[in-house]
Coordinates of N, CA and C in Angstrom, one line a residue:
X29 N -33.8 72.2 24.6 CA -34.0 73.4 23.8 C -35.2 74.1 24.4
X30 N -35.4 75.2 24.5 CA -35.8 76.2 24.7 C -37.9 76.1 24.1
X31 N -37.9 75.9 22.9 CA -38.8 75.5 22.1 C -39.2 74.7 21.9
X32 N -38.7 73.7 23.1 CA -39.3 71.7 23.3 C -40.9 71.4 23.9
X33 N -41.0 72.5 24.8 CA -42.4 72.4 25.0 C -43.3 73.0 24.0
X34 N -43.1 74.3 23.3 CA -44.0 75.0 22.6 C -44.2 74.2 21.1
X35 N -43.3 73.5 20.6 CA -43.2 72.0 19.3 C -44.3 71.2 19.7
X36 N -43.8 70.6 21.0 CA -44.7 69.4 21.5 C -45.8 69.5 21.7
X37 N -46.3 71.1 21.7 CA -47.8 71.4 22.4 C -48.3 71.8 21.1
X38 N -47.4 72.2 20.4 CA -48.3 72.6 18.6 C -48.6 71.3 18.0
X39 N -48.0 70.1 18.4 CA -47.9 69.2 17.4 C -49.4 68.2 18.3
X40 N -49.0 68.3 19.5 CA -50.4 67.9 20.2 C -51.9 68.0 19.8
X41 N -51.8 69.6 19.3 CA -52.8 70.0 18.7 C -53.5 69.5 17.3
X42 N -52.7 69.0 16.4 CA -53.1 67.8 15.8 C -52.8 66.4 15.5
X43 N -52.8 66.0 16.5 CA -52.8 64.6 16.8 C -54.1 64.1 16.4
X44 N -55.4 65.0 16.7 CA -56.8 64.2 15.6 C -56.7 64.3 14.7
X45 N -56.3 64.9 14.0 CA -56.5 65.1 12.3 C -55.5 64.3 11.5
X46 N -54.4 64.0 12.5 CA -53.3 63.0 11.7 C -53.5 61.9 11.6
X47 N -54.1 61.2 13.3 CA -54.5 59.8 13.6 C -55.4 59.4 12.4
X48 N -55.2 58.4 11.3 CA -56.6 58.3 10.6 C -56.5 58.3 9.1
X49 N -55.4 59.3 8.6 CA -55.5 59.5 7.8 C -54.1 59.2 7.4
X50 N -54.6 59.1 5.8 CA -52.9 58.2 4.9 C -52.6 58.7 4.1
X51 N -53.3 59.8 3.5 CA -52.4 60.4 2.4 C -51.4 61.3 2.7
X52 N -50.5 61.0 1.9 CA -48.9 62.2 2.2 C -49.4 63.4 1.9
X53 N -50.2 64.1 1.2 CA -50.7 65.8 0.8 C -51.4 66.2 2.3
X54 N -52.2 65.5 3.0 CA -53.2 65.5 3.8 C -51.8 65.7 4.9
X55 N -51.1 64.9 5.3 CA -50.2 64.7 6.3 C -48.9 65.9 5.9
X56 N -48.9 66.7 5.4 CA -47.5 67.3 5.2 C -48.9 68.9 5.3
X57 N -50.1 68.7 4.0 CA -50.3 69.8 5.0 C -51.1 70.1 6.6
X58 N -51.0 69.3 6.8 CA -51.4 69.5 8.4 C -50.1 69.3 9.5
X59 N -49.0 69.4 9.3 CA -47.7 69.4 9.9 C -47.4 71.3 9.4
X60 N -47.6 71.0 7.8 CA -47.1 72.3 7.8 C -48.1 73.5 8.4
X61 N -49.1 73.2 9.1 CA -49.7 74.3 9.3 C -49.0 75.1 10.7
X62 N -48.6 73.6 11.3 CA -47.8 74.5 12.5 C -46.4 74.2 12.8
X63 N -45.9 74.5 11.6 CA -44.1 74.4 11.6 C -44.2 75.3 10.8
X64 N -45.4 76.3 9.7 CA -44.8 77.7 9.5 C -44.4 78.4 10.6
X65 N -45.0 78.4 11.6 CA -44.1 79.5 12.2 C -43.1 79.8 13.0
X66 N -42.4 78.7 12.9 CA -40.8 78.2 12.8 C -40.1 78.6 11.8
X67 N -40.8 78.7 10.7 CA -40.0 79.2 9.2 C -39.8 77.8 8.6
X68 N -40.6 76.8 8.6 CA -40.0 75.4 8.3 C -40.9 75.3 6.8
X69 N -40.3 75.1 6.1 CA -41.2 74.0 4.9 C -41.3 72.2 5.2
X70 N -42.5 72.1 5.0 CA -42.9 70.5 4.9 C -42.9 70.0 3.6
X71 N -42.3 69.1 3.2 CA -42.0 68.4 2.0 C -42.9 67.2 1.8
X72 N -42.7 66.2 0.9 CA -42.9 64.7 0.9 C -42.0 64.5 0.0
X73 N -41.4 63.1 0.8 CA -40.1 62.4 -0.3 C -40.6 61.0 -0.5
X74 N -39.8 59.9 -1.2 CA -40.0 58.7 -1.0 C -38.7 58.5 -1.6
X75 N -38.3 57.2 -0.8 CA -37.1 56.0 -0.4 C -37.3 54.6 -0.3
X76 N -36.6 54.3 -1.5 CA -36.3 52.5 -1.0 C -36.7 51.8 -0.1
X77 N -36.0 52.6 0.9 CA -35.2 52.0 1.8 C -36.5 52.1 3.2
X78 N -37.8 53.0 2.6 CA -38.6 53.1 4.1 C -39.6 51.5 4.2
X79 N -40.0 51.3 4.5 CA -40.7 49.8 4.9 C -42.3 50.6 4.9
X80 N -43.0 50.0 4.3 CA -44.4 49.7 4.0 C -45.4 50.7 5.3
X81 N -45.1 50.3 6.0 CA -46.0 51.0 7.5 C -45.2 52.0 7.9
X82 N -44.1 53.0 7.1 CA -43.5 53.6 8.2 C -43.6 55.3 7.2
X83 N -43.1 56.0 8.1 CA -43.1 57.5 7.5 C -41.4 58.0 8.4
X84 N -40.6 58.2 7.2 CA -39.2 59.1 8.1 C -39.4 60.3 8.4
X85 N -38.9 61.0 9.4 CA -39.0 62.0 9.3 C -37.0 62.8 9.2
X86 N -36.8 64.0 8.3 CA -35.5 64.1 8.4 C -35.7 65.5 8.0
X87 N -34.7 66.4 8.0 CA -34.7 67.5 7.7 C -33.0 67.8 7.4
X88 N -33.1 69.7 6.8 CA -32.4 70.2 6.4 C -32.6 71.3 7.3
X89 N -31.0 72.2 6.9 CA -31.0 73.8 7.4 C -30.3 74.2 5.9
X90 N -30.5 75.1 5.7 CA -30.2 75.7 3.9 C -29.9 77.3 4.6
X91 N -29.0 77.7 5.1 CA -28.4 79.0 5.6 C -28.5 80.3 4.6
X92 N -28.4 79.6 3.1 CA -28.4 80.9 2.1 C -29.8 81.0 1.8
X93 N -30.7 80.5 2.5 CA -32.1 81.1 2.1 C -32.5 82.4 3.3
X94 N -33.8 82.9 3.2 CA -33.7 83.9 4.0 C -35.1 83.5 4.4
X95 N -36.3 82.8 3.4 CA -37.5 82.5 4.4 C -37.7 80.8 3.7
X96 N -37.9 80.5 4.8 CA -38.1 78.8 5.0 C -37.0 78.2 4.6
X97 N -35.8 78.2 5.6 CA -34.7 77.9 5.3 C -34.3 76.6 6.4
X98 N -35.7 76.3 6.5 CA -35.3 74.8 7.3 C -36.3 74.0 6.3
X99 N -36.0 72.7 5.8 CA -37.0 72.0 5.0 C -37.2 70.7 6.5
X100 N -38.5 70.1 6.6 CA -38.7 69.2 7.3 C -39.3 67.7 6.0
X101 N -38.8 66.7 5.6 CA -38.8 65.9 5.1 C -39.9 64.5 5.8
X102 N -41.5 64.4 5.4 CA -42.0 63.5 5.4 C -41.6 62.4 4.2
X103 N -41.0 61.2 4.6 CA -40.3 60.1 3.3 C -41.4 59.1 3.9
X104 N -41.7 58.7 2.7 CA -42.7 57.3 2.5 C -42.0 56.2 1.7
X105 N -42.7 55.0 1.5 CA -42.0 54.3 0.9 C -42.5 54.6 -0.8
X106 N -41.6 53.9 -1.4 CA -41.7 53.9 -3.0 C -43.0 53.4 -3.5
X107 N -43.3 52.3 -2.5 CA -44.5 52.0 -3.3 C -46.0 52.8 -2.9
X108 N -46.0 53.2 -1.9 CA -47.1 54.2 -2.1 C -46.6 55.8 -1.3
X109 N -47.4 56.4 -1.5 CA -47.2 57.7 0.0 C -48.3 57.5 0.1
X110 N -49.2 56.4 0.9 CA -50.4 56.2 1.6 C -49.7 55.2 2.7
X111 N -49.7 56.4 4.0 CA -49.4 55.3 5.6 C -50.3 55.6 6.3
X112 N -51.4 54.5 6.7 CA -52.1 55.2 7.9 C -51.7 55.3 9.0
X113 N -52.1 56.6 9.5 CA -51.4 57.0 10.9 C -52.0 56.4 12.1
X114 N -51.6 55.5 12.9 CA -52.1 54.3 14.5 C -52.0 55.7 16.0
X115 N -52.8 55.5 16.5 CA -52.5 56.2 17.8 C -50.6 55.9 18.0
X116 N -50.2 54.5 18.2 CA -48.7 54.1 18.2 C -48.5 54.6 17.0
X117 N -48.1 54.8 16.3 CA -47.7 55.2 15.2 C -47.2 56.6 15.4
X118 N -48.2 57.4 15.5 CA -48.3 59.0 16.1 C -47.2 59.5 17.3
X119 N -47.3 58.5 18.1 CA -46.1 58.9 19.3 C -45.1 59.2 18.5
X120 N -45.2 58.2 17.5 CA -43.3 58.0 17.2 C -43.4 58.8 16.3
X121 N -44.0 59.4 15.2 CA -43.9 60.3 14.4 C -44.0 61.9 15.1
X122 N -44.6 62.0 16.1 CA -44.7 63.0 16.6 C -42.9 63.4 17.6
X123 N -42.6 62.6 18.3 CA -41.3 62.5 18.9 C -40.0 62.4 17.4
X124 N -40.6 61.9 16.6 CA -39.2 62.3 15.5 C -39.7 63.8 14.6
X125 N -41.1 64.4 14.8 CA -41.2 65.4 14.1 C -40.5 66.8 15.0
X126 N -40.8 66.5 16.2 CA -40.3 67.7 17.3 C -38.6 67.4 17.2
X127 N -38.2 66.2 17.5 CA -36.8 66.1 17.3 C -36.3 66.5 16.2
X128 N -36.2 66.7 15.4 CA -35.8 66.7 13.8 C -35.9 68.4 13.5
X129 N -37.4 68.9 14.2 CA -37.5 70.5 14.1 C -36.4 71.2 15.1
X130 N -36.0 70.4 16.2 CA -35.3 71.0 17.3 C -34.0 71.3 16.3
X131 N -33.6 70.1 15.9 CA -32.2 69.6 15.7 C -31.9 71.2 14.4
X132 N -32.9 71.4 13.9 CA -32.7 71.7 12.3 C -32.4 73.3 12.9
X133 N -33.9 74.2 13.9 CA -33.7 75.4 14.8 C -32.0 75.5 15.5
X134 N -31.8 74.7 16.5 CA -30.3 74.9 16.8 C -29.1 75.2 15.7
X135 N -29.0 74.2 14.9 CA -28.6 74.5 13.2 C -28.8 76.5 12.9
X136 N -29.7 76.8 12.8 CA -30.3 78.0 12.3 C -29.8 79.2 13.4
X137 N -29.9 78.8 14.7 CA -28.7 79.3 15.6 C -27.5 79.7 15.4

C-alpha cells in the first residue's frame, strides 16, 4: 500500500511516549494523535479471550459514516486495561497497528 511508509513513520514517531506506559487512555490517546489524519478513531475494548501481557489490535470500516469511518480497536484483557508497553512489545504492536490501519484504508477504497 501506498501509505506503508508514511503509517510506519507516523507511528515511529511515538514509539517514546508508548514504550513505558500502561494505561489504555494514555495509549489510545497517543495512537489517536496520529491516525486522525487518516480519519481513524481509536477506541479501547476488553476481551476474555486477550492474555494478561498482551494488547489486540483490530479494526473496522463503517461506509455509512462520513467522518471517522474507520474505528481502530486497542483490546485489553478483562482484568485490567493496564499493559505495559516493552521495547519487544512495541514492534509487535506497532506492526499490527500499521497493518490493521492499511487493511481498514484499502476497505475505504
Amino acid at each position: 500500500m501506498k501509505l506503508a511508509k508514511s503509517i510506519n513513520e507516523s507511528l515511529d514517531t511515538i514509539a517514546d511516549s508508548m514504550i513505558g506506559k500502561a494505561n489504555s487512555a494514555s495509549h489510545r490517546k497517543i495512537v489517536q494523535s496520529i491516525f486522525r489524519k487518516y480519519n481513524a478513531k481509536v477506541l479501547v475494548a476488553v476481551d476474555d479471550n486477550v492474555s494478561e501481557d498482551m494488547i489486540v489490535v483490530t479494526g473496522q470500516y463503517l461506509p455509512w459514516r462520513i467522518r471517522q469511518n474507520i474505528e481502530i480497536f486497542l483490546t485489553y484483557p478483562v482484568q485490567s486495561k493496564r499493559v505495559q508497553i516493552t521495547q519487544k512489545m512495541w514492534k509487535t504492536l506497532k506492526f499490527e497497528l500499521s497493518q490493521v490501519l492499511q487493511h481498514e484504508l484499502i476497505h475505504r477504497q
